[in-house]
Amino acid sequence: MVYTDTRDKNVKTDFRTAVLNGMNAETGGLYIPVEFPRMDQSFLTKIPEPPFREVAFEMAKPYVEGEIPDSNLDEIIQDAYPFAAKVVPIDRVSYVLELFHGPTCAFKDFGARFMARVMSYFNRNEDDNLHILVATSGDTGSAVGSAFHNVPGIDVTILYPDGKISPLQEKQLSTFDGNVRALRVSGTFDDCQKLVKTAFTDTDLRKKFRLSSANSINISRLLPQSFYYMYSSLVVKNRIPQDSKIDDPSIVVIVPSGNFGNLTSGLIAKEMGAPIAGFVAATNSNHTVPDWIATGKYKARSSVATLSNAMDVGAPSNYERISAMYSLEQVRSMIASYWADDKGTLDAIRGCHDRTGYVIDPHGSIAWKAWYDIRNGEMQKLVNKELSGDINRTGLTNSAPSWAKAVVDKTAVGIILETAHPAKFGSTVIDAIGREPSMPDRLERVLSLPDRSIPMKKDYNSFKEWLVSNL
Ligand SMILES: *Cc1c(COP(=O)(O)O)cnc(C)c1O
């Protein structure tokens, strides 16, 4: 596969370069494959649908062709995914896609674990280890730390703001041993990010070490997230005849979004032939993308803190990919958008629990509420042109997708992405439904591990000194 970038279509590079560079430093653009090959019809219509790891292997193949042999790709997939995504029906026309069965209980495990093994593969013949530096405001650090833990040839340093992440999040990223270390920086997330950015532009440091980043703009985190869109849409397509007996159903995927990596992966799956009619971009009060879809004008802003904090992004990086891949009209025809504030989030957790018995986390809950409201009147109002165009009103955004009629005609079914285990946000869930979600063993275990984080000042010299004497 040839990779190009979002800012200069003349750029041509390979998968290895795209993965190890993360972004194109010369243009400032993000890497994308020049094409998204459609899967064979025999694959898309197989009954029963292929198991998750087979879907993953077949979808990954064209993107690594000529660079990673099939046998190594298969090893990467088997090692990355000892767990799978689970489709759980919650009512006749709604399914939850549980993406929290990985080690850190959030969907980022799908992308981070694939990326870690691909980087290790590309580094296999080098004498020196690759050093990953990652600044985190919470969830990314644990997914990346866990994904790279004990992966050969790679060391990871995680920087997080002291006292500014939740105690559980801190446990999840500060208790690794061996090749993953966490620095507890006396500063903000922005200070952490600045330290990492300064290190990457420090030529003296780069002469000493091979540095790389692991943030969500990396194409090797995005591609593997498309696997579960394909898998779940094939599962649901095959279940609909028994579950809801709808003829010619339209499958809509509702995606709780922040940086819009997850939704971009959904668009990739659709390009590759997944039976998905369209998407709902569901956000919290950081509704930059819904506003763009409604008004046609993209305006990044600073983020505001919410209960669904992994979606607190005011300037989503993957806007750049989506707008390089599609025109505004194409985006509007595929994607409806919806946003909820914190009150709406609590109402959503409660509403989902009361109506279906399912305990959902604050991120997935916004997707649940979006789907519930859309099929209970909001889409009808939108089609009848009765929705207000005020972008500061919560709810469905005033722009009708191509699949709006299917919702109104009740021939649409929804797949709600549940991006984190509710136990990660226990206190919010208690506030909403009065009881705590049960804690999975792997979260319980991490709580009892000793904290190994290292205190770090926020000035660059202290950080560099530490790197030089410890890497
Ligand atoms: C990161 C994250 C999101 C947002 O995903 P994007 O790809 O940034 O849009 C949603 N929910 C949870 C739990 C997350 O950790």
CSV table of C-alpha atoms and ligand atoms in Angstrom, one decimal:
chain,number,residue,atom,x,y,z
A,1,MET,CA,0.0,0.0,0.0
A,2,VAL,CA,1.1,3.5,-0.8
A,3,TYR,CA,0.5,6.2,1.9
A,4,THR,CA,0.1,9.8,1.2
A,5,ASP,CA,-0.7,12.7,3.5
A,6,THR,CA,-3.6,15.0,4.2
A,7,ARG,CA,-1.8,18.2,3.1
A,8,ASP,CA,0.2,17.1,0.1
A,9,LYS,CA,-1.1,14.5,-2.3
A,10,ASN,CA,2.3,14.3,-3.9
A,11,VAL,CA,3.7,12.6,-0.8
A,12,LYS,CA,4.2,8.9,-1.4
A,13,THR,CA,5.6,6.7,1.3
A,14,ASP,CA,5.3,3.2,2.8
A,15,PHE,CA,3.6,1.8,5.9
A,16,ARG,CA,6.8,1.6,7.9
A,17,THR,CA,7.6,5.3,7.4
A,18,ALA,CA,4.0,6.3,8.2
A,19,VAL,CA,4.0,4.3,11.4
A,20,LEU,CA,7.4,5.2,12.7
A,21,ASN,CA,7.1,8.9,11.9
A,22,GLY,CA,3.5,9.2,13.2
A,23,MET,CA,2.9,12.4,11.2
A,24,ASN,CA,4.7,14.0,8.3
A,25,ALA,CA,7.0,16.6,9.9
A,26,GLU,CA,7.7,18.3,6.6
A,27,THR,CA,4.1,19.1,5.7
A,28,GLY,CA,2.5,18.9,9.2
A,29,GLY,CA,0.0,16.5,7.5
A,30,LEU,CA,-1.4,13.1,8.7
A,31,TYR,CA,-0.7,9.9,6.7
A,32,ILE,CA,-3.6,8.2,4.9
A,33,PRO,CA,-3.5,5.2,2.5
A,34,VAL,CA,-4.1,6.2,-1.1
A,35,GLU,CA,-7.1,3.8,-1.3
A,36,PHE,CA,-9.3,1.7,1.0
A,37,PRO,CA,-9.7,-1.6,-0.9
A,38,ARG,CA,-13.2,-3.1,-0.8
A,39,MET,CA,-13.4,-6.6,0.7
A,40,ASP,CA,-14.5,-9.5,-1.6
A,41,GLN,CA,-18.2,-10.1,-1.8
A,42,SER,CA,-17.6,-13.7,-0.6
A,43,PHE,CA,-16.1,-12.3,2.6
A,44,LEU,CA,-18.9,-9.7,3.1
A,45,THR,CA,-21.7,-12.3,2.6
A,46,LYS,CA,-20.3,-15.2,4.5
A,47,ILE,CA,-22.7,-16.9,6.9
A,48,PRO,CA,-22.0,-17.0,9.7
A,49,GLU,CA,-19.7,-14.0,9.6
A,50,PRO,CA,-16.0,-14.6,10.1
A,51,PRO,CA,-14.7,-14.4,13.7
A,52,PHE,CA,-13.1,-11.2,14.9
A,53,ARG,CA,-9.5,-12.2,14.4
A,54,GLU,CA,-10.1,-13.4,10.8
A,55,VAL,CA,-11.9,-10.1,10.0
A,56,ALA,CA,-8.9,-8.3,11.5
A,57,PHE,CA,-6.4,-10.3,9.4
A,58,GLU,CA,-8.2,-9.9,6.1
A,59,MET,CA,-8.8,-6.2,6.6
A,60,ALA,CA,-5.2,-5.5,7.7
A,61,LYS,CA,-3.6,-7.4,4.8
A,62,PRO,CA,-3.8,-4.8,2.0
A,63,TYR,CA,-2.4,-2.1,4.2
A,64,VAL,CA,0.8,-4.0,5.1
A,65,GLU,CA,1.2,-5.8,1.8
A,66,GLY,CA,4.9,-6.2,0.8
A,67,GLU,CA,6.0,-5.0,4.2
A,68,ILE,CA,4.7,-7.6,6.7
A,69,PRO,CA,4.4,-11.2,5.5
A,70,ASP,CA,1.1,-13.0,6.2
A,71,SER,CA,2.6,-15.3,8.8
A,72,ASN,CA,4.0,-12.3,10.8
A,73,LEU,CA,0.7,-10.4,10.4
A,74,ASP,CA,-1.1,-13.3,11.7
A,75,GLU,CA,1.2,-13.4,14.8
A,76,ILE,CA,0.6,-9.7,15.3
A,77,ILE,CA,-3.2,-10.1,15.2
A,78,GLN,CA,-3.2,-13.2,17.5
A,79,ASP,CA,-1.0,-11.6,20.0
A,80,ALA,CA,-2.8,-8.2,19.9
A,81,TYR,CA,-6.3,-9.6,20.3
A,82,PRO,CA,-6.7,-12.4,22.9
A,83,PHE,CA,-10.0,-10.6,23.5
A,84,ALA,CA,-12.7,-9.5,21.0
A,85,ALA,CA,-15.4,-6.9,20.6
A,86,LYS,CA,-18.8,-8.2,21.8
A,87,VAL,CA,-22.2,-7.4,20.3
A,88,VAL,CA,-24.9,-7.2,22.9
A,89,PRO,CA,-28.6,-6.7,22.0
A,90,ILE,CA,-30.4,-4.3,24.4
A,91,ASP,CA,-33.7,-3.9,22.6
A,92,ARG,CA,-35.2,-5.0,19.3
A,93,VAL,CA,-33.4,-2.4,17.2
A,94,SER,CA,-30.4,-1.5,19.3
A,95,TYR,CA,-27.1,-3.3,19.9
A,96,VAL,CA,-24.3,-2.3,22.2
A,97,LEU,CA,-20.8,-3.0,20.8
A,98,GLU,CA,-18.7,-3.6,23.9
A,99,LEU,CA,-15.2,-2.4,23.2
A,100,PHE,CA,-13.9,-2.7,26.7
A,101,HIS,CA,-12.8,-6.3,26.9
A,102,GLY,CA,-9.1,-5.5,26.5
A,103,PRO,CA,-6.6,-5.1,29.4
A,104,THR,CA,-7.3,-1.4,30.1
A,105,CYS,CA,-11.1,-1.6,29.7
A,106,ALA,CA,-11.3,1.0,26.9
A,107,PHE,CA,-11.5,0.8,23.1
A,108,LYS,CA,-8.1,2.4,22.8
A,109,ASP,CA,-6.6,-1.1,23.4
A,110,PHE,CA,-7.7,-2.2,19.9
A,111,GLY,CA,-5.6,0.5,18.2
A,112,ALA,CA,-2.7,0.7,20.7
A,113,ARG,CA,-2.0,-3.1,20.8
A,114,PHE,CA,-1.8,-3.4,17.0
A,115,MET,CA,0.4,-0.3,16.8
A,116,ALA,CA,2.8,-1.7,19.5
A,117,ARG,CA,3.3,-5.0,17.7
A,118,VAL,CA,3.7,-3.4,14.3
A,119,MET,CA,6.4,-1.0,15.7
A,120,SER,CA,8.2,-3.9,17.3
A,121,TYR,CA,8.1,-5.7,14.0
A,122,PHE,CA,9.6,-2.8,12.1
A,123,ASN,CA,12.2,-2.3,14.8
A,124,ARG,CA,13.3,-6.0,14.8
A,125,ASN,CA,16.5,-5.6,12.9
A,126,GLU,CA,17.7,-2.4,14.7
A,127,ASP,CA,20.5,-2.5,17.3
A,128,ASP,CA,18.9,0.2,19.4
A,129,ASN,CA,15.6,0.2,21.2
A,130,LEU,CA,12.9,2.5,20.0
A,131,HIS,CA,11.8,5.0,22.7
A,132,ILE,CA,8.2,6.0,22.8
A,133,LEU,CA,7.3,9.3,24.5
A,134,VAL,CA,3.7,9.9,25.3
A,135,ALA,CA,1.9,12.7,27.1
A,136,THR,CA,-1.5,11.8,28.5
A,137,SER,CA,-4.4,13.5,30.2
A,138,GLY,CA,-5.7,10.0,31.3
A,139,ASP,CA,-6.8,7.2,29.1
A,140,THR,CA,-4.2,7.2,26.3
A,141,GLY,CA,-1.4,6.6,28.7
A,142,SER,CA,-2.7,3.4,30.1
A,143,ALA,CA,-3.7,2.0,26.7
A,144,VAL,CA,-0.3,2.8,25.3
A,145,GLY,CA,1.6,1.6,28.4
A,146,SER,CA,-0.3,-1.6,28.5
A,147,ALA,CA,0.0,-2.2,24.8
A,148,PHE,CA,3.8,-1.9,24.8
A,149,HIS,CA,4.4,-3.6,28.1
A,150,ASN,CA,7.0,-6.3,27.5
A,151,VAL,CA,7.0,-5.8,23.7
A,152,PRO,CA,10.6,-6.4,22.6
A,153,GLY,CA,12.8,-3.6,21.4
A,154,ILE,CA,10.7,-0.8,22.7
A,155,ASP,CA,10.8,1.4,25.8
A,156,VAL,CA,7.9,3.7,26.8
A,157,THR,CA,8.0,6.9,28.9
A,158,ILE,CA,4.5,8.2,29.9
A,159,LEU,CA,4.2,11.8,31.1
A,160,TYR,CA,1.1,12.8,33.1
A,161,PRO,CA,0.1,15.8,35.1
A,162,ASP,CA,0.4,15.2,38.8
A,163,GLY,CA,-2.9,15.3,40.7
A,164,LYS,CA,-4.9,16.0,37.5
A,165,ILE,CA,-6.0,12.5,36.5
A,166,SER,CA,-8.3,10.1,38.4
A,167,PRO,CA,-6.8,7.7,41.0
A,168,LEU,CA,-7.9,4.7,38.9
A,169,GLN,CA,-6.3,6.2,35.8
A,170,GLU,CA,-3.1,6.9,37.7
A,171,LYS,CA,-3.0,3.3,38.9
A,172,GLN,CA,-3.5,2.1,35.4
A,173,LEU,CA,-0.5,3.9,34.1
A,174,SER,CA,2.0,4.2,37.0
A,175,THR,CA,2.2,0.5,38.0
A,176,PHE,CA,4.1,-1.0,35.1
A,177,ASP,CA,7.6,-2.4,35.6
A,178,GLY,CA,10.3,-3.2,33.0
A,179,ASN,CA,10.1,-1.3,29.7
A,180,VAL,CA,7.3,1.1,30.6
A,181,ARG,CA,7.9,4.1,33.0
A,182,ALA,CA,5.6,6.9,34.1
A,183,LEU,CA,6.7,10.4,35.0
A,184,ARG,CA,4.4,12.4,37.3
A,185,VAL,CA,5.0,15.9,36.1
A,186,SER,CA,4.3,18.9,38.4
A,187,GLY,CA,2.3,20.8,35.8
A,188,THR,CA,-0.6,20.5,33.5
A,189,PHE,CA,-1.3,18.2,30.5
A,190,ASP,CA,-0.1,21.0,28.3
A,191,ASP,CA,3.2,21.1,30.2
A,192,CYS,CA,3.6,17.3,29.6
A,193,GLN,CA,2.9,17.8,25.9
A,194,LYS,CA,5.4,20.6,25.6
A,195,LEU,CA,8.1,18.4,27.2
A,196,VAL,CA,7.4,15.7,24.6
A,197,LYS,CA,7.3,18.1,21.7
A,198,THR,CA,10.5,19.8,22.8
A,199,ALA,CA,12.2,16.4,23.0
A,200,PHE,CA,11.2,15.6,19.5
A,201,THR,CA,12.7,18.8,18.1
A,202,ASP,CA,15.9,18.4,20.2
A,203,THR,CA,18.5,17.3,17.6
A,204,ASP,CA,21.1,16.6,20.2
A,205,LEU,CA,18.7,14.2,22.0
A,206,ARG,CA,17.6,12.6,18.7
A,207,LYS,CA,21.2,11.9,17.9
A,208,LYS,CA,21.5,9.8,21.1
A,209,PHE,CA,18.1,8.0,20.9
A,210,ARG,CA,15.6,6.7,18.4
A,211,LEU,CA,12.4,8.5,19.5
A,212,SER,CA,8.8,7.9,18.3
A,213,SER,CA,5.4,8.9,19.4
A,214,ALA,CA,2.3,6.8,20.0
A,215,ASN,CA,-0.6,9.3,19.8
A,216,SER,CA,-3.9,8.8,18.2
A,217,ILE,CA,-3.0,10.4,14.9
A,218,ASN,CA,-0.8,7.4,14.1
A,219,ILE,CA,-2.3,5.5,11.1
A,220,SER,CA,-1.5,2.2,12.8
A,221,ARG,CA,-3.9,3.0,15.6
A,222,LEU,CA,-6.6,4.0,13.2
A,223,LEU,CA,-6.7,1.1,10.8
A,224,PRO,CA,-7.2,-1.6,13.4
A,225,GLN,CA,-10.2,0.2,14.9
A,226,SER,CA,-12.0,-0.4,11.6
A,227,PHE,CA,-11.9,-4.2,12.3
A,228,TYR,CA,-14.7,-4.0,14.9
A,229,TYR,CA,-17.0,-1.9,12.7
A,230,MET,CA,-16.8,-4.5,10.0
A,231,TYR,CA,-17.2,-7.4,12.4
A,232,SER,CA,-20.1,-5.9,14.3
A,233,SER,CA,-22.0,-4.7,11.2
A,234,LEU,CA,-21.7,-8.3,9.7
A,235,VAL,CA,-22.9,-9.8,13.0
A,236,VAL,CA,-25.9,-7.4,13.2
A,237,LYS,CA,-26.8,-7.8,9.6
A,238,ASN,CA,-27.0,-11.6,10.1
A,239,ARG,CA,-29.0,-11.2,13.3
A,240,ILE,CA,-31.7,-8.7,12.1
A,241,PRO,CA,-33.9,-11.4,10.4
A,242,GLN,CA,-34.4,-13.1,13.7
A,243,ASP,CA,-34.3,-10.1,16.1
A,244,SER,CA,-36.5,-7.5,14.4
A,245,LYS,CA,-37.6,-9.0,11.0
A,246,ILE,CA,-36.9,-5.7,9.2
A,247,ASP,CA,-36.7,-6.0,5.4
A,248,ASP,CA,-33.8,-4.2,3.9
A,249,PRO,CA,-32.5,-2.7,7.1
A,250,SER,CA,-30.1,0.2,7.4
A,251,ILE,CA,-27.4,-0.1,10.0
A,252,VAL,CA,-26.4,3.1,11.8
A,253,VAL,CA,-23.4,3.2,14.1
A,254,ILE,CA,-23.4,5.7,16.9
A,255,VAL,CA,-19.9,6.8,17.9
A,256,PRO,CA,-19.1,8.7,21.1
A,257,SER,CA,-16.4,11.0,19.8
A,258,GLY,CA,-13.6,13.3,21.0
A,259,ASN,CA,-10.6,13.4,18.7
A,260,PHE,CA,-12.6,11.6,16.0
A,261,GLY,CA,-10.1,8.8,15.4
A,262,ASN,CA,-12.8,6.2,16.2
A,263,LEU,CA,-15.3,7.7,13.7
A,264,THR,CA,-12.6,7.9,11.0
A,265,SER,CA,-12.0,4.2,11.5
A,266,GLY,CA,-15.7,3.7,10.9
A,267,LEU,CA,-15.6,5.6,7.7
A,268,ILE,CA,-12.7,3.3,6.6
A,269,ALA,CA,-14.7,0.2,7.4
A,270,LYS,CA,-17.6,1.6,5.3
A,271,GLU,CA,-15.3,2.2,2.4
A,272,MET,CA,-14.1,-1.4,2.7
A,273,GLY,CA,-17.6,-2.7,2.3
A,274,ALA,CA,-19.0,-2.9,5.8
A,275,PRO,CA,-22.8,-2.9,5.6
A,276,ILE,CA,-23.2,0.4,7.4
A,277,ALA,CA,-25.7,3.1,6.1
A,278,GLY,CA,-24.2,5.9,8.2
A,279,PHE,CA,-23.0,7.2,11.5
A,280,VAL,CA,-24.0,9.5,14.3
A,281,ALA,CA,-21.1,11.6,15.7
A,282,ALA,CA,-22.1,11.9,19.4
A,283,THR,CA,-20.2,14.4,21.5
A,284,ASN,CA,-20.4,16.1,24.8
A,285,SER,CA,-20.3,19.9,25.2
A,286,ASN,CA,-17.2,19.9,23.1
A,287,HIS,CA,-19.3,20.0,19.9
A,288,THR,CA,-16.9,21.4,17.4
A,289,VAL,CA,-17.7,18.7,14.8
A,290,PRO,CA,-21.5,18.8,15.1
A,291,ASP,CA,-21.2,22.6,14.6
A,292,TRP,CA,-19.1,22.1,11.5
A,293,ILE,CA,-21.6,19.6,10.1
A,294,ALA,CA,-24.5,22.0,10.8
A,295,THR,CA,-23.0,25.2,9.6
A,296,GLY,CA,-20.3,24.1,7.2
A,297,LYS,CA,-17.7,26.2,9.1
A,298,TYR,CA,-15.1,24.5,11.2
A,299,LYS,CA,-14.1,26.4,14.3
A,300,ALA,CA,-11.7,24.8,16.7
A,301,ARG,CA,-11.9,26.0,20.3
A,302,SER,CA,-10.5,25.2,23.7
A,303,SER,CA,-11.9,22.2,25.4
A,304,VAL,CA,-14.3,22.3,28.4
A,305,ALA,CA,-14.2,19.6,31.1
A,306,THR,CA,-17.2,17.2,31.2
A,307,LEU,CA,-18.2,13.9,32.8
A,308,SER,CA,-17.1,12.1,29.6
A,309,ASN,CA,-13.6,13.4,29.9
A,310,ALA,CA,-12.0,11.2,27.2
A,311,MET,CA,-14.1,13.2,24.7
A,312,ASP,CA,-13.0,16.6,26.0
A,313,VAL,CA,-11.4,17.7,22.8
A,314,GLY,CA,-12.1,21.2,21.3
A,315,ALA,CA,-9.8,20.8,18.2
A,316,PRO,CA,-10.2,17.2,17.0
A,317,SER,CA,-7.0,16.1,15.1
A,318,ASN,CA,-8.9,13.7,12.8
A,319,TYR,CA,-11.0,16.5,11.4
A,320,GLU,CA,-8.1,16.9,9.1
A,321,ARG,CA,-8.3,13.3,7.9
A,322,ILE,CA,-12.1,13.4,7.5
A,323,SER,CA,-12.1,16.6,5.5
A,324,ALA,CA,-9.2,15.4,3.3
A,325,MET,CA,-11.2,12.2,2.5
A,326,TYR,CA,-14.6,13.7,1.9
A,327,SER,CA,-16.4,16.9,0.8
A,328,LEU,CA,-18.7,18.5,3.3
A,329,GLU,CA,-21.7,17.2,1.3
A,330,GLN,CA,-20.4,13.6,1.5
A,331,VAL,CA,-19.8,14.1,5.2
A,332,ARG,CA,-23.4,15.4,5.7
A,333,SER,CA,-24.9,12.5,3.7
A,334,MET,CA,-23.1,9.9,5.9
A,335,ILE,CA,-22.9,11.4,9.3
A,336,ALA,CA,-25.6,12.9,11.5
A,337,SER,CA,-24.5,14.6,14.7
A,338,TYR,CA,-25.8,15.0,18.2
A,339,TRP,CA,-24.5,16.4,21.5
A,340,ALA,CA,-25.4,16.3,25.1
A,341,ASP,CA,-24.2,18.3,28.2
A,342,ASP,CA,-23.4,16.8,31.6
A,343,LYS,CA,-27.1,16.8,32.7
A,344,GLY,CA,-27.9,14.9,29.5
A,345,THR,CA,-25.1,12.5,30.2
A,346,LEU,CA,-26.5,11.6,33.6
A,347,ASP,CA,-30.0,11.4,32.2
A,348,ALA,CA,-28.7,9.1,29.5
A,349,ILE,CA,-27.0,6.6,32.0
A,350,ARG,CA,-30.3,6.6,33.9
A,351,GLY,CA,-32.5,6.3,30.9
A,352,CYS,CA,-30.5,3.5,29.4
A,353,HIS,CA,-30.6,1.6,32.7
A,354,ASP,CA,-34.3,2.2,33.3
A,355,ARG,CA,-35.4,1.2,29.7
A,356,THR,CA,-33.0,-1.7,29.0
A,357,GLY,CA,-31.3,-2.7,32.3
A,358,TYR,CA,-27.9,-2.1,30.7
A,359,VAL,CA,-25.3,-0.2,32.8
A,360,ILE,CA,-23.5,2.1,30.4
A,361,ASP,CA,-20.5,4.4,30.9
A,362,PRO,CA,-20.7,8.2,30.5
A,363,HIS,CA,-19.2,8.1,27.0
A,364,GLY,CA,-21.3,5.3,25.6
A,365,SER,CA,-24.4,6.8,27.3
A,366,ILE,CA,-24.3,9.9,25.0
A,367,ALA,CA,-24.4,7.5,22.0
A,368,TRP,CA,-27.3,5.6,23.6
A,369,LYS,CA,-29.2,8.8,24.1
A,370,ALA,CA,-28.5,10.0,20.6
A,371,TRP,CA,-29.9,6.8,19.1
A,372,TYR,CA,-32.9,6.9,21.5
A,373,ASP,CA,-33.8,10.5,20.8
A,374,ILE,CA,-33.2,10.1,17.0
A,375,ARG,CA,-35.6,7.2,16.6
A,376,ASN,CA,-38.2,8.7,19.0
A,377,GLY,CA,-39.0,11.9,17.2
A,378,GLU,CA,-35.9,14.0,16.6
A,379,MET,CA,-35.2,12.6,13.1
A,380,GLN,CA,-38.9,13.0,12.2
A,381,LYS,CA,-38.6,16.7,13.3
A,382,LEU,CA,-35.4,17.1,11.3
A,383,VAL,CA,-37.0,15.7,8.2
A,384,ASN,CA,-40.1,17.9,8.7
A,385,LYS,CA,-37.8,20.9,9.1
A,386,GLU,CA,-39.0,21.5,12.6
A,387,LEU,CA,-35.6,21.5,14.3
A,388,SER,CA,-34.1,24.8,15.3
A,389,GLY,CA,-30.8,25.6,13.7
A,390,ASP,CA,-29.4,26.9,17.0
A,391,ILE,CA,-26.0,25.1,17.4
A,392,ASN,CA,-26.1,25.7,21.1
A,393,ARG,CA,-29.2,23.6,21.6
A,394,THR,CA,-28.4,20.1,22.8
A,395,GLY,CA,-29.6,17.1,20.7
A,396,LEU,CA,-29.7,16.3,17.1
A,397,THR,CA,-27.9,18.8,14.8
A,398,ASN,CA,-29.8,20.4,12.0
A,399,SER,CA,-28.4,18.4,9.0
A,400,ALA,CA,-30.3,15.4,7.6
A,401,PRO,CA,-28.2,12.4,6.5
A,402,SER,CA,-29.0,10.2,3.5
A,403,TRP,CA,-30.3,7.5,5.9
A,404,ALA,CA,-32.8,9.8,7.7
A,405,LYS,CA,-35.8,8.3,6.0
A,406,ALA,CA,-34.9,4.8,7.2
A,407,VAL,CA,-35.1,6.0,10.8
A,408,VAL,CA,-38.4,7.7,10.2
A,409,ASP,CA,-39.7,4.5,8.4
A,410,LYS,CA,-38.4,2.4,11.3
A,411,THR,CA,-36.2,0.3,9.1
A,412,ALA,CA,-33.0,1.4,10.8
A,413,VAL,CA,-31.1,-0.5,13.5
A,414,GLY,CA,-28.4,1.0,15.7
A,415,ILE,CA,-25.0,-0.2,16.9
A,416,ILE,CA,-24.0,1.9,20.0
A,417,LEU,CA,-20.3,1.9,20.6
A,418,GLU,CA,-19.5,1.4,24.3
A,419,THR,CA,-16.0,2.7,24.5
A,420,ALA,CA,-15.2,2.1,28.1
A,421,HIS,CA,-16.2,-0.2,31.0
A,422,PRO,CA,-18.6,1.7,33.3
A,423,ALA,CA,-16.5,0.7,36.3
A,424,LYS,CA,-13.9,3.2,35.1
A,425,PHE,CA,-16.3,5.9,35.9
A,426,GLY,CA,-17.9,4.5,39.0
A,427,SER,CA,-18.8,7.7,40.8
A,428,THR,CA,-20.6,9.2,37.8
A,429,VAL,CA,-22.6,5.9,37.3
A,430,ILE,CA,-23.6,6.0,41.0
A,431,ASP,CA,-24.7,9.6,40.7
A,432,ALA,CA,-27.0,8.5,37.8
A,433,ILE,CA,-28.4,5.2,38.9
A,434,GLY,CA,-27.5,4.9,42.6
A,435,ARG,CA,-25.4,1.9,42.4
A,436,GLU,CA,-21.8,1.1,41.4
A,437,PRO,CA,-21.1,-1.0,38.4
A,438,SER,CA,-19.2,-4.3,39.2
A,439,MET,CA,-15.5,-4.0,38.9
A,440,PRO,CA,-13.8,-6.4,36.4
A,441,ASP,CA,-10.9,-8.4,37.9
A,442,ARG,CA,-8.3,-6.8,35.7
A,443,LEU,CA,-9.2,-3.3,37.1
A,444,GLU,CA,-9.5,-4.6,40.7
A,445,ARG,CA,-6.0,-6.1,40.3
A,446,VAL,CA,-4.3,-2.9,39.2
A,447,LEU,CA,-5.7,-1.1,42.3
A,448,SER,CA,-3.5,-3.3,44.5
A,449,LEU,CA,-0.3,-2.8,42.6
A,450,PRO,CA,2.5,-0.5,43.9
A,451,ASP,CA,2.7,3.0,42.3
A,452,ARG,CA,6.1,3.2,40.5
A,453,SER,CA,5.7,6.7,39.0
A,454,ILE,CA,8.7,9.0,39.1
A,455,PRO,CA,8.3,12.7,40.1
A,456,MET,CA,9.4,15.2,37.4
A,457,LYS,CA,9.7,19.0,37.2
A,458,LYS,CA,8.1,20.7,34.3
A,459,ASP,CA,11.2,22.3,32.9
A,460,TYR,CA,12.8,20.8,29.8
A,461,ASN,CA,16.3,20.5,31.3
A,462,SER,CA,15.3,18.3,34.2
A,463,PHE,CA,13.3,16.1,31.8
A,464,LYS,CA,16.2,15.8,29.3
A,465,GLU,CA,18.7,15.1,32.1
A,466,TRP,CA,16.5,12.3,33.3
A,467,LEU,CA,16.1,10.8,29.8
A,468,VAL,CA,19.8,10.9,29.1
A,469,SER,CA,20.7,9.1,32.3
A,470,ASN,CA,17.8,6.6,32.3
A,471,LEU,CA,17.1,5.6,28.7
B,1,LIG,C1,-10.6,8.2,23.6
B,1,LIG,C2,-12.0,7.9,24.0
B,1,LIG,C3,-13.1,8.4,23.2
B,1,LIG,C4,-13.0,9.3,22.0
B,1,LIG,O1,-12.5,8.6,20.9
B,1,LIG,P1,-11.9,9.5,19.7
B,1,LIG,O2,-11.3,8.5,18.8
B,1,LIG,O3,-10.9,10.4,20.3
B,1,LIG,O4,-13.0,10.2,19.1
B,1,LIG,C5,-14.4,8.0,23.6
B,1,LIG,N1,-14.6,7.2,24.7
B,1,LIG,C6,-13.6,6.8,25.5
B,1,LIG,C7,-13.8,6.0,26.7
B,1,LIG,C8,-12.2,7.1,25.1
B,1,LIG,O5,-11.2,6.6,25.9
